[in-house]
Every structure is written in structure tokens, then in C-alpha cells.
PDB file of C-alpha atoms in Angstrom:
ATOM      1  CA  GLN A   2     -19.975  12.787 -10.412  1.00 53.00           C
ATOM      2  CA  SER A   3     -19.282  10.507  -7.438  1.00 66.00           C
ATOM      3  CA  ALA A   4     -16.811   7.701  -7.709  1.00 85.00           C
ATOM      4  CA  LEU A   5     -17.963   4.123  -7.693  1.00 96.00           C
ATOM      5  CA  THR A   6     -18.330   2.737  -4.159  1.00 97.00           C
ATOM      6  CA  GLN A   7     -15.878   0.123  -2.967  1.00 97.00           C
ATOM      7  CA  PRO A   8     -15.142  -1.097   0.562  1.00 97.00           C
ATOM      8  CA  ALA A   9     -12.050   0.586   1.959  1.00 96.00           C
ATOM      9  CA  SER A  10     -10.471  -2.701   2.974  1.00 97.00           C
ATOM     10  CA  VAL A  11     -10.903  -6.442   2.892  1.00 98.00           C
ATOM     11  CA  SER A  12      -8.742  -9.203   4.259  1.00 97.00           C
ATOM     12  CA  GLY A  13      -8.333 -12.933   4.071  1.00 97.00           C
ATOM     13  CA  SER A  14      -5.949 -15.716   4.945  1.00 97.00           C
ATOM     14  CA  PRO A  15      -3.831 -17.550   2.378  1.00 97.00           C
ATOM     15  CA  GLY A  16      -5.921 -20.047   0.457  1.00 97.00           C
ATOM     16  CA  GLN A  17      -9.201 -18.312   1.238  1.00 97.00           C
ATOM     17  CA  SER A  18     -11.412 -16.370  -1.168  1.00 97.00           C
ATOM     18  CA  VAL A  19     -12.355 -12.715  -0.948  1.00 98.00           C
ATOM     19  CA  THR A  20     -14.845 -10.643  -2.897  1.00 98.00           C
ATOM     20  CA  ILE A  21     -14.609  -6.905  -3.522  1.00 98.00           C
ATOM     21  CA  SER A  22     -17.756  -5.052  -4.527  1.00 98.00           C
ATOM     22  CA  CYS A  23     -18.117  -1.998  -6.741  1.00 98.00           C
ATOM     23  CA  THR A  24     -21.453  -0.207  -6.653  1.00 98.00           C
ATOM     24  CA  GLY A  25     -22.614   2.377  -9.133  1.00 97.00           C
ATOM     25  CA  THR A  26     -25.849   3.280 -10.872  1.00 95.00           C
ATOM     26  CA  SER A  27     -27.828   2.364 -13.954  1.00 94.00           C
ATOM     27  CA  SER A  28     -25.897   5.097 -15.812  1.00 93.00           C
ATOM     28  CA  ASP A  29     -22.593   3.347 -15.336  1.00 95.00           C
ATOM     29  CA  VAL A  30     -22.087  -0.124 -13.802  1.00 96.00           C
ATOM     30  CA  GLY A  31     -25.652  -1.264 -14.419  1.00 96.00           C
ATOM     31  CA  GLY A  32     -25.961   0.153 -17.893  1.00 95.00           C
ATOM     32  CA  TYR A  33     -22.850  -1.118 -19.625  1.00 96.00           C
ATOM     33  CA  ASN A  34     -20.640  -4.199 -19.651  1.00 97.00           C
ATOM     34  CA  TYR A  35     -17.450  -2.151 -19.468  1.00 97.00           C
ATOM     35  CA  VAL A  36     -16.488  -2.842 -15.865  1.00 98.00           C
ATOM     36  CA  SER A  37     -12.756  -3.340 -15.384  1.00 98.00           C
ATOM     37  CA  TRP A  38     -10.673  -4.203 -12.325  1.00 98.00           C
ATOM     38  CA  TYR A  39      -7.102  -3.114 -11.618  1.00 98.00           C
ATOM     39  CA  GLN A  40      -4.489  -4.274  -9.135  1.00 98.00           C
ATOM     40  CA  GLN A  41      -1.966  -1.729  -7.887  1.00 98.00           C
ATOM     41  CA  HIS A  42       1.065  -2.480  -5.771  1.00 98.00           C
ATOM     42  CA  PRO A  43       2.773   0.406  -3.952  1.00 96.00           C
ATOM     43  CA  GLY A  44       4.765   2.621  -6.270  1.00 96.00           C
ATOM     44  CA  LYS A  45       3.578   0.783  -9.377  1.00 97.00           C
ATOM     45  CA  ALA A  46       1.146   1.546 -12.154  1.00 98.00           C
ATOM     46  CA  PRO A  47      -2.221  -0.197 -12.031  1.00 98.00           C
ATOM     47  CA  LYS A  48      -2.469  -3.572 -13.780  1.00 98.00           C
ATOM     48  CA  LEU A  49      -5.567  -4.708 -15.655  1.00 98.00           C
ATOM     49  CA  MET A  50      -6.968  -7.872 -14.049  1.00 98.00           C
ATOM     50  CA  ILE A  51     -10.520  -8.088 -15.434  1.00 98.00           C
ATOM     51  CA  TYR A  52     -12.200  -6.315 -18.327  1.00 98.00           C
ATOM     52  CA  GLU A  53     -15.749  -6.183 -19.688  1.00 98.00           C
ATOM     53  CA  VAL A  54     -17.084  -7.523 -16.381  1.00 97.00           C
ATOM     54  CA  SER A  55     -15.647 -11.020 -16.469  1.00 98.00           C
ATOM     55  CA  ASN A  56     -12.826 -11.354 -18.991  1.00 98.00           C
ATOM     56  CA  ARG A  57      -9.229 -12.004 -17.958  1.00 98.00           C
ATOM     57  CA  PRO A  58      -6.340 -10.617 -20.011  1.00 97.00           C
ATOM     58  CA  SER A  59      -3.699 -13.075 -21.071  1.00 96.00           C
ATOM     59  CA  GLY A  60      -1.320 -13.788 -18.214  1.00 96.00           C
ATOM     60  CA  VAL A  61      -3.731 -13.015 -15.376  1.00 98.00           C
ATOM     61  CA  SER A  62      -4.305 -15.896 -12.995  1.00 97.00           C
ATOM     62  CA  TYR A  63      -7.547 -17.866 -13.202  1.00 97.00           C
ATOM     63  CA  ARG A  64      -7.877 -17.142  -9.467  1.00 98.00           C
ATOM     64  CA  PHE A  65      -9.245 -13.732 -10.424  1.00 98.00           C
ATOM     65  CA  SER A  66     -12.834 -13.589 -11.627  1.00 98.00           C
ATOM     66  CA  GLY A  67     -15.425 -10.879 -12.164  1.00 98.00           C
ATOM     67  CA  SER A  68     -19.190 -10.657 -12.255  1.00 98.00           C
ATOM     68  CA  LYS A  69     -22.011  -8.141 -12.193  1.00 98.00           C
ATOM     69  CA  SER A  70     -25.538  -8.024 -10.839  1.00 97.00           C
ATOM     70  CA  GLY A  71     -27.611  -4.926 -11.388  1.00 97.00           C
ATOM     71  CA  ASN A  72     -25.611  -1.869 -10.391  1.00 97.00           C
ATOM     72  CA  THR A  73     -22.945  -3.811  -8.474  1.00 98.00           C
ATOM     73  CA  ALA A  74     -19.883  -5.486  -9.924  1.00 98.00           C
ATOM     74  CA  SER A  75     -17.682  -7.878  -7.982  1.00 98.00           C
ATOM     75  CA  LEU A  76     -14.119  -9.113  -8.124  1.00 98.00           C
ATOM     76  CA  THR A  77     -13.425 -12.462  -6.497  1.00 98.00           C
ATOM     77  CA  ILE A  78      -9.937 -13.662  -5.719  1.00 98.00           C
ATOM     78  CA  SER A  79      -9.734 -17.320  -4.826  1.00 98.00           C
ATOM     79  CA  GLY A  80      -6.828 -19.221  -3.279  1.00 97.00           C
ATOM     80  CA  LEU A  81      -5.384 -16.028  -1.779  1.00 98.00           C
ATOM     81  CA  GLN A  82      -1.625 -15.662  -2.025  1.00 97.00           C
ATOM     82  CA  ALA A  83       0.703 -13.202  -0.335  1.00 97.00           C
ATOM     83  CA  GLU A  84       1.407 -11.446  -3.640  1.00 97.00           C
ATOM     84  CA  ASP A  85      -2.292 -10.609  -4.015  1.00 98.00           C
ATOM     85  CA  GLU A  86      -1.911  -8.029  -1.255  1.00 98.00           C
ATOM     86  CA  ALA A  87      -2.463  -4.728  -3.077  1.00 98.00           C
ATOM     87  CA  ASP A  88      -5.000  -2.026  -3.783  1.00 98.00           C
ATOM     88  CA  TYR A  89      -7.810  -2.915  -6.171  1.00 98.00           C
ATOM     89  CA  TYR A  90      -9.829  -0.459  -8.236  1.00 98.00           C
ATOM     90  CA  CYS A  91     -12.901  -0.876 -10.387  1.00 98.00           C
ATOM     91  CA  SER A  92     -13.764   1.340 -13.323  1.00 98.00           C
ATOM     92  CA  THR A  93     -16.486   1.609 -15.906  1.00 98.00           C
ATOM     93  CA  TYR A  94     -17.814   3.746 -18.698  1.00 96.00           C
ATOM     94  CA  THR A  95     -20.448   6.269 -17.685  1.00 95.00           C
ATOM     95  CA  SER A  96     -22.963   8.074 -19.859  1.00 91.00           C
ATOM     96  CA  SER A  97     -22.143  11.311 -18.050  1.00 83.00           C
ATOM     97  CA  GLY A  98     -19.617  13.756 -19.484  1.00 80.00           C
ATOM     98  CA  THR A  99     -16.977  12.152 -17.318  1.00 87.00           C
ATOM     99  CA  PHE A 100     -16.848   9.088 -19.651  1.00 94.00           C
ATOM    100  CA  VAL A 101     -15.051   6.970 -17.017  1.00 96.00           C
ATOM    101  CA  LEU A 102     -15.620   6.458 -13.308  1.00 97.00           C
ATOM    102  CA  PHE A 103     -13.205   4.771 -10.946  1.00 97.00           C
ATOM    103  CA  GLY A 104     -13.882   3.304  -7.543  1.00 97.00           C
ATOM    104  CA  GLY A 105     -12.158   4.724  -4.503  1.00 96.00           C
ATOM    105  CA  GLY A 106     -10.043   1.594  -4.131  1.00 97.00           C
ATOM    106  CA  THR A 107      -9.982  -1.381  -1.780  1.00 97.00           C
ATOM    107  CA  LYS A 108      -6.907  -2.388   0.176  1.00 98.00           C
ATOM    108  CA  LEU A 109      -6.583  -6.167   0.289  1.00 98.00           C
ATOM    109  CA  THR A 110      -4.600  -7.541   3.205  1.00 98.00           C
ATOM    110  CA  VAL A 111      -3.481 -11.152   3.167  1.00 97.00           C
ATOM    111  CA  LEU A 112      -3.284 -12.152   6.812  1.00 93.00           C
TER     112      LEU A 112
ATOM    113  CA  GLN B   8       3.195  -6.318 -26.249  1.00 91.00           C
ATOM    114  CA  VAL B   9       2.650  -2.566 -26.101  1.00 96.00           C
ATOM    115  CA  GLN B  10       5.089  -0.509 -24.053  1.00 98.00           C
ATOM    116  CA  LEU B  11       4.528   3.102 -23.066  1.00 98.00           C
ATOM    117  CA  GLN B  12       7.359   5.372 -21.946  1.00 98.00           C
ATOM    118  CA  GLN B  13       6.468   8.691 -20.379  1.00 98.00           C
ATOM    119  CA  SER B  14       8.582  11.817 -20.261  1.00 97.00           C
ATOM    120  CA  GLY B  15       8.148  15.352 -19.023  1.00 96.00           C
ATOM    121  CA  PRO B  16       8.893  17.643 -16.080  1.00 95.00           C
ATOM    122  CA  GLY B  17       7.972  16.744 -12.538  1.00 95.00           C
ATOM    123  CA  LEU B  18       7.553  20.319 -11.370  1.00 98.00           C
ATOM    124  CA  VAL B  19       5.281  22.958 -12.889  1.00 98.00           C
ATOM    125  CA  LYS B  20       4.565  26.456 -11.593  1.00 98.00           C
ATOM    126  CA  PRO B  21       0.980  27.519 -10.853  1.00 97.00           C
ATOM    127  CA  SER B  22      -0.844  29.041 -13.861  1.00 97.00           C
ATOM    128  CA  GLN B  23       1.610  27.431 -16.292  1.00 98.00           C
ATOM    129  CA  THR B  24       1.123  24.472 -18.629  1.00 98.00           C
ATOM    130  CA  LEU B  25       1.772  20.857 -17.711  1.00 98.00           C
ATOM    131  CA  SER B  26       3.173  18.944 -20.699  1.00 98.00           C
ATOM    132  CA  LEU B  27       3.826  15.210 -20.835  1.00 98.00           C
ATOM    133  CA  THR B  28       4.647  12.827 -23.659  1.00 98.00           C
ATOM    134  CA  CYS B  29       4.008   9.110 -24.011  1.00 98.00           C
ATOM    135  CA  ALA B  30       6.181   7.201 -26.502  1.00 98.00           C
ATOM    136  CA  ILE B  31       4.664   4.017 -27.909  1.00 98.00           C
ATOM    137  CA  SER B  32       6.422   0.807 -28.868  1.00 97.00           C
ATOM    138  CA  GLY B  33       4.739  -2.362 -30.060  1.00 96.00           C
ATOM    139  CA  ASP B  34       1.860  -0.524 -31.710  1.00 96.00           C
ATOM    140  CA  SER B  35       1.115   2.535 -33.805  1.00 97.00           C
ATOM    141  CA  VAL B  36      -0.538   5.678 -32.524  1.00 97.00           C
ATOM    142  CA  SER B  37      -2.446   5.647 -35.840  1.00 97.00           C
ATOM    143  CA  SER B  38      -3.721   2.093 -35.405  1.00 96.00           C
ATOM    144  CA  ASN B  39      -7.417   1.658 -36.163  1.00 95.00           C
ATOM    145  CA  ASN B  40      -7.626  -0.736 -33.225  1.00 94.00           C
ATOM    146  CA  ALA B  41      -6.030   1.331 -30.479  1.00 96.00           C
ATOM    147  CA  VAL B  42      -7.100   4.084 -28.098  1.00 98.00           C
ATOM    148  CA  TRP B  43      -4.662   6.250 -26.149  1.00 98.00           C
ATOM    149  CA  HIS B  44      -5.529   7.706 -22.747  1.00 98.00           C
ATOM    150  CA  TRP B  45      -4.266   9.975 -19.990  1.00 98.00           C
ATOM    151  CA  ILE B  46      -5.198   9.197 -16.390  1.00 98.00           C
ATOM    152  CA  ARG B  47      -4.055  10.775 -13.131  1.00 98.00           C
ATOM    153  CA  GLN B  48      -4.036   9.653  -9.529  1.00 98.00           C
ATOM    154  CA  SER B  49      -3.852  11.673  -6.353  1.00 97.00           C
ATOM    155  CA  PRO B  50      -4.696  10.969  -2.709  1.00 94.00           C
ATOM    156  CA  SER B  51      -7.465  13.568  -2.766  1.00 92.00           C
ATOM    157  CA  ARG B  52      -9.086  12.734  -6.108  1.00 92.00           C
ATOM    158  CA  GLY B  53      -8.197   9.054  -6.547  1.00 95.00           C
ATOM    159  CA  LEU B  54      -7.925   7.778 -10.111  1.00 97.00           C
ATOM    160  CA  GLU B  55      -9.292  10.223 -12.676  1.00 96.00           C
ATOM    161  CA  TRP B  56      -9.562   9.701 -16.408  1.00 97.00           C
ATOM    162  CA  LEU B  57      -8.597  12.855 -18.278  1.00 97.00           C
ATOM    163  CA  GLY B  58      -8.911  12.243 -21.979  1.00 97.00           C
ATOM    164  CA  ARG B  59      -8.206  10.079 -25.003  1.00 98.00           C
ATOM    165  CA  THR B  60      -7.294  10.172 -28.666  1.00 98.00           C
ATOM    166  CA  TYR B  61      -7.718   7.573 -31.376  1.00 98.00           C
ATOM    167  CA  TYR B  62      -7.724   7.171 -35.148  1.00 97.00           C
ATOM    168  CA  ARG B  63     -10.655   5.749 -37.068  1.00 96.00           C
ATOM    169  CA  SER B  64     -10.106   7.095 -40.584  1.00 95.00           C
ATOM    170  CA  LYS B  65      -9.750  10.468 -38.876  1.00 97.00           C
ATOM    171  CA  TRP B  66      -8.560  11.617 -35.453  1.00 97.00           C
ATOM    172  CA  TYR B  67     -10.900  11.830 -32.494  1.00 97.00           C
ATOM    173  CA  THR B  68     -10.346  13.277 -29.034  1.00 97.00           C
ATOM    174  CA  GLU B  69     -12.578  13.212 -25.979  1.00 96.00           C
ATOM    175  CA  TYR B  70     -12.038  14.847 -22.617  1.00 96.00           C
ATOM    176  CA  ALA B  71     -13.435  14.587 -19.120  1.00 94.00           C
ATOM    177  CA  VAL B  72     -15.784  17.446 -18.351  1.00 93.00           C
ATOM    178  CA  SER B  73     -13.733  18.326 -15.254  1.00 93.00           C
ATOM    179  CA  VAL B  74     -10.726  19.397 -17.365  1.00 95.00           C
ATOM    180  CA  LYS B  75     -12.288  19.974 -20.775  1.00 95.00           C
ATOM    181  CA  SER B  76     -11.549  23.706 -20.842  1.00 96.00           C
ATOM    182  CA  ARG B  77      -7.857  23.198 -20.045  1.00 97.00           C
ATOM    183  CA  ILE B  78      -6.736  19.956 -21.702  1.00 98.00           C
ATOM    184  CA  THR B  79      -5.319  18.951 -25.066  1.00 98.00           C
ATOM    185  CA  VAL B  80      -4.333  15.409 -26.052  1.00 98.00           C
ATOM    186  CA  ASN B  81      -2.480  15.231 -29.334  1.00 97.00           C
ATOM    187  CA  PRO B  82      -1.095  12.376 -31.385  1.00 97.00           C
ATOM    188  CA  ASP B  83       2.327  12.730 -33.009  1.00 97.00           C
ATOM    189  CA  THR B  84       2.526  10.268 -35.875  1.00 97.00           C
ATOM    190  CA  SER B  85       6.087  11.225 -36.833  1.00 97.00           C
ATOM    191  CA  LYS B  86       7.357  10.086 -33.419  1.00 97.00           C
ATOM    192  CA  ASN B  87       4.702   7.449 -32.677  1.00 98.00           C
ATOM    193  CA  GLN B  88       3.687   9.110 -29.449  1.00 98.00           C
ATOM    194  CA  PHE B  89       0.937  11.189 -27.914  1.00 98.00           C
ATOM    195  CA  SER B  90       0.967  14.077 -25.517  1.00 98.00           C
ATOM    196  CA  LEU B  91      -0.938  15.746 -22.718  1.00 98.00           C
ATOM    197  CA  GLN B  92      -1.135  19.476 -22.164  1.00 98.00           C
ATOM    198  CA  LEU B  93      -2.999  20.850 -19.172  1.00 98.00           C
ATOM    199  CA  ASN B  94      -3.200  24.625 -18.978  1.00 97.00           C
ATOM    200  CA  SER B  95      -3.558  26.989 -16.041  1.00 98.00           C
ATOM    201  CA  VAL B  96      -2.526  24.411 -13.481  1.00 98.00           C
ATOM    202  CA  THR B  97      -3.100  24.839  -9.748  1.00 97.00           C
ATOM    203  CA  PRO B  98      -1.845  22.820  -6.784  1.00 97.00           C
ATOM    204  CA  GLU B  99      -5.020  20.704  -7.209  1.00 96.00           C
ATOM    205  CA  ASP B 100      -3.406  19.300 -10.373  1.00 97.00           C
ATOM    206  CA  THR B 101      -0.564  17.773  -8.389  1.00 98.00           C
ATOM    207  CA  ALA B 102      -0.789  14.045  -9.077  1.00 98.00           C
ATOM    208  CA  MET B 103       0.799  10.984 -10.613  1.00 98.00           C
ATOM    209  CA  TYR B 104       0.021  11.120 -14.326  1.00 98.00           C
ATOM    210  CA  TYR B 105      -0.212   7.953 -16.409  1.00 98.00           C
ATOM    211  CA  CYS B 106      -0.616   7.326 -20.089  1.00 98.00           C
ATOM    212  CA  ALA B 107      -2.435   4.143 -21.001  1.00 98.00           C
ATOM    213  CA  SER B 108      -3.813   2.255 -23.956  1.00 98.00           C
ATOM    214  CA  GLY B 109      -6.900   0.137 -24.372  1.00 97.00           C
ATOM    215  CA  THR B 110     -10.210  -0.135 -26.166  1.00 95.00           C
ATOM    216  CA  ASN B 111     -13.745  -0.430 -24.833  1.00 93.00           C
ATOM    217  CA  TRP B 112     -12.915   1.670 -21.790  1.00 96.00           C
ATOM    218  CA  LYS B 113     -10.333  -0.692 -20.404  1.00 97.00           C
ATOM    219  CA  PHE B 114      -6.758   0.392 -19.747  1.00 98.00           C
ATOM    220  CA  HIS B 115      -4.617  -2.562 -20.724  1.00 97.00           C
ATOM    221  CA  TYR B 116      -1.144  -1.084 -20.911  1.00 98.00           C
ATOM    222  CA  TRP B 117       0.163   1.692 -18.679  1.00 98.00           C
ATOM    223  CA  GLY B 118       3.150   3.971 -18.704  1.00 98.00           C
ATOM    224  CA  GLN B 119       5.437   4.064 -15.707  1.00 98.00           C
ATOM    225  CA  GLY B 120       3.838   7.225 -14.337  1.00 98.00           C
ATOM    226  CA  THR B 121       5.152  10.755 -13.879  1.00 98.00           C
ATOM    227  CA  HIS B 122       4.661  12.509 -10.585  1.00 98.00           C
ATOM    228  CA  VAL B 123       3.901  16.156 -11.280  1.00 98.00           C
ATOM    229  CA  THR B 124       3.978  18.729  -8.512  1.00 98.00           C
ATOM    230  CA  VAL B 125       2.425  22.144  -9.051  1.00 98.00           C
ATOM    231  CA  SER B 126       4.315  24.592  -6.887  1.00 97.00           C
ATOM    232  CA  SER B 127       6.125  27.896  -7.144  1.00 95.00           C
TER     233      SER B 127
END
């Protein structure tokens, strides 16, 4: 099964907001509220930033928020900071035998 | 705070078995509220969920269809850890392997990762 579709790259200046999209189908993103978002810095393990579409784990900045409309989920990062520069991945449960789909990743560059 | 510590070889020969272990601290592998996963990441395949195990009055395991014929995820209650075995590996199985924990299909805590190369 194909991965979820994310833009390859996004960029923004410090203080600005950026939004990363994650598009799937009604069998995955659109059908379940299990969308998660992960931040990964080079050489590090991914870090959970958003779970169940819009929930932030303890310790994650309020600048990170998530939403979903139909088959597309979105991660918005407001007040961009240099340390936000990283790769971001979405994931969700899927009713296929794969159980979990990940997006291909989006590289965020803070200009 | 859950911590996961991975161990296992970084080099496996083609057709052999890849074996990794994930030691848990801060939680119990037998917890009725926890789920334990294996995930891998490679440039060609991206992030790929492989399988999970969890205890809800009895043990359950579930595997991705892409590896279902070759994978085993086992809990080890005596050592509070869980393991991954992937049989008949090929160079396509070369990847960074992570253990992780989390319920409701989120991966909250991650191990440090083990880069496994399949090569003779």
C-alpha cells in the first residue's frame, strides 16, 4: 500500500507559521482519528509531536498543533524557531493488512 | 518515563536471521496499558511498521503483511524486554531498526535505533 502523501519540503522564516499536509484515503487518514506526527533530527529517533489528530504529549510546545479534514491531516508549527528545522512524518492506522502507514516525510527548513 | 534500550548485531548475512532485543525500563512488558512495536527506516522504504506485541489477559501479536511470513515479535517477561526476529533476510532488509511503545497506534517512546546491514 502507498505511503501517505506529504510535501517533500517546506520552509519558513523565524516567527512565521508553516503547515505540513498529509493526504491519505478514507481507509486510513479519513477513517480513523489515529493520525500522529513525528519530528526527526538527523541521526536521532523520531519524536512524537501530535497524536490522535490534535493532541500534544506532555512536554511538546504549544506551537505545534494538528488537525484533520476529510482524508487530509495537517501539522501547523507557529512561531518558527531554528530548532524546529527537522524532518516531519505523519502516520495513521489503516484498515489494510499493513496496520500502519507513514508519510514519506517533509523536510522543514527554517530560513 | 519509559526508556527503551536496544541491543543486537549491526551486520547480518543474507538468508540468515536478524535478531534484536529491546529492554524496557519505567514500565512492564506485561502491562495491560502498553503496546510494544518494531519499526524500521531506510532511504528506499521510508518508515515501516513491522509488528507489535501486547498483553491483555493474554498475549497478542500482529504483523505487517509485508513481513508476516518472516517475522516474530516475542515478549520476555523474565527480563522485561521484547525481541524482533526477521528470517531469511536480504539486502532489502538493511535499515535502521527501532523499538517503540505506545497505544492507539501512536509511538510515544522510541529506542535509540540499531542500524542493521545485510551483507556477506
